[in-house]
């Protein structure tokens, strides 16, 4: 079994991205199953262009994309990606697409094909907060999730994929009214979610 896991670089006012740290801290394998780890830029479409050669080279069984959703209280399992780019916030090269389709004539939306309920069940045994999220937004994370699921669909591939949003890690916030979880807890949660796939 091979799992491809991605994280994002820092963006906007976030000088760190917990998903980049998680990617660096994850082991190279879990119970003998290979993890392929890729860090991606926060740039519409380019994030997928960079990921694609890794998918083609490694032919993973699962693709799990991680991103920061500052302000969330729990590790959030995204249910759906929609065919829409729409943001007032710049990506890391200044793009601010409004009301744009991600893929011209593409499906309106794709559901995650990860076993999200089982992943949540497995993580919450340790009392780590988890939730299903019904919107991955319309910024770069949704863009990546949509591209991955669309690519799998049009190429009829036997790959399960989806997106997990991560709250702030405690060390990156200064205002303790803002929700966060310690990095080691986030890492443990993600490792447990990966184990669910094995
Ligand atoms: N979070 C952003 C993009 C990169 C990241 O980590 C998002 O939720 O779209």
Short mmCIF file of N, CA and C in Angstrom, two decimals, residues 73-75 128-129 167-171 179-186:
data_model
loop_
_atom_site.label_atom_id
_atom_site.label_comp_id
_atom_site.label_asym_id
_atom_site.label_seq_id
_atom_site.Cartn_x
_atom_site.Cartn_y
_atom_site.Cartn_z
N UNK A 73 -11.79 24.36 15.09
CA UNK A 73 -11.51 23.79 16.41
C UNK A 73 -11.07 22.33 16.34
N UNK A 74 -11.31 21.71 15.20
CA UNK A 74 -11.09 20.26 15.10
C UNK A 74 -10.38 19.93 13.79
N UNK A 75 -9.81 18.74 13.75
CA UNK A 75 -9.30 18.22 12.48
C UNK A 75 -10.53 17.95 11.61
N UNK A 128 -8.95 13.32 20.42
CA UNK A 128 -8.53 14.43 19.56
C UNK A 128 -9.80 14.91 18.83
N UNK A 129 -10.09 16.24 18.84
CA UNK A 129 -11.32 16.69 18.21
C UNK A 129 -11.32 16.54 16.68
N UNK A 167 -6.51 22.67 12.17
CA UNK A 167 -6.55 23.96 12.88
C UNK A 167 -5.13 24.55 13.03
N UNK A 168 -5.06 25.78 13.52
CA UNK A 168 -3.74 26.33 13.86
C UNK A 168 -3.03 25.41 14.84
N UNK A 169 -1.71 25.39 14.76
CA UNK A 169 -0.95 24.72 15.83
C UNK A 169 -0.71 25.77 16.92
N UNK A 170 -0.72 25.33 18.15
CA UNK A 170 -0.70 26.26 19.28
C UNK A 170 0.49 27.21 19.22
N UNK A 171 1.65 26.71 18.77
CA UNK A 171 2.84 27.57 18.80
C UNK A 171 2.77 28.73 17.81
N UNK A 179 -8.75 29.24 18.41
CA UNK A 179 -8.62 27.78 18.57
C UNK A 179 -7.33 27.25 17.97
N UNK A 180 -6.76 26.29 18.66
CA UNK A 180 -5.54 25.66 18.15
C UNK A 180 -5.36 24.32 18.84
N UNK A 181 -4.49 23.50 18.27
CA UNK A 181 -4.09 22.24 18.90
C UNK A 181 -2.57 22.14 18.81
N UNK A 182 -1.94 21.50 19.82
CA UNK A 182 -0.48 21.34 19.75
C UNK A 182 -0.07 20.52 18.53
N UNK A 183 1.10 20.84 17.98
CA UNK A 183 1.56 20.14 16.78
C UNK A 183 1.63 18.63 16.98
N UNK A 184 2.08 18.19 18.17
CA UNK A 184 2.20 16.73 18.34
C UNK A 184 0.83 16.05 18.32
N UNK A 185 -0.21 16.76 18.76
CA UNK A 185 -1.57 16.19 18.72
C UNK A 185 -2.07 16.12 17.27
N UNK A 186 -1.80 17.20 16.53
CA UNK A 186 -2.19 17.21 15.11
C UNK A 186 -1.49 16.07 14.36
#
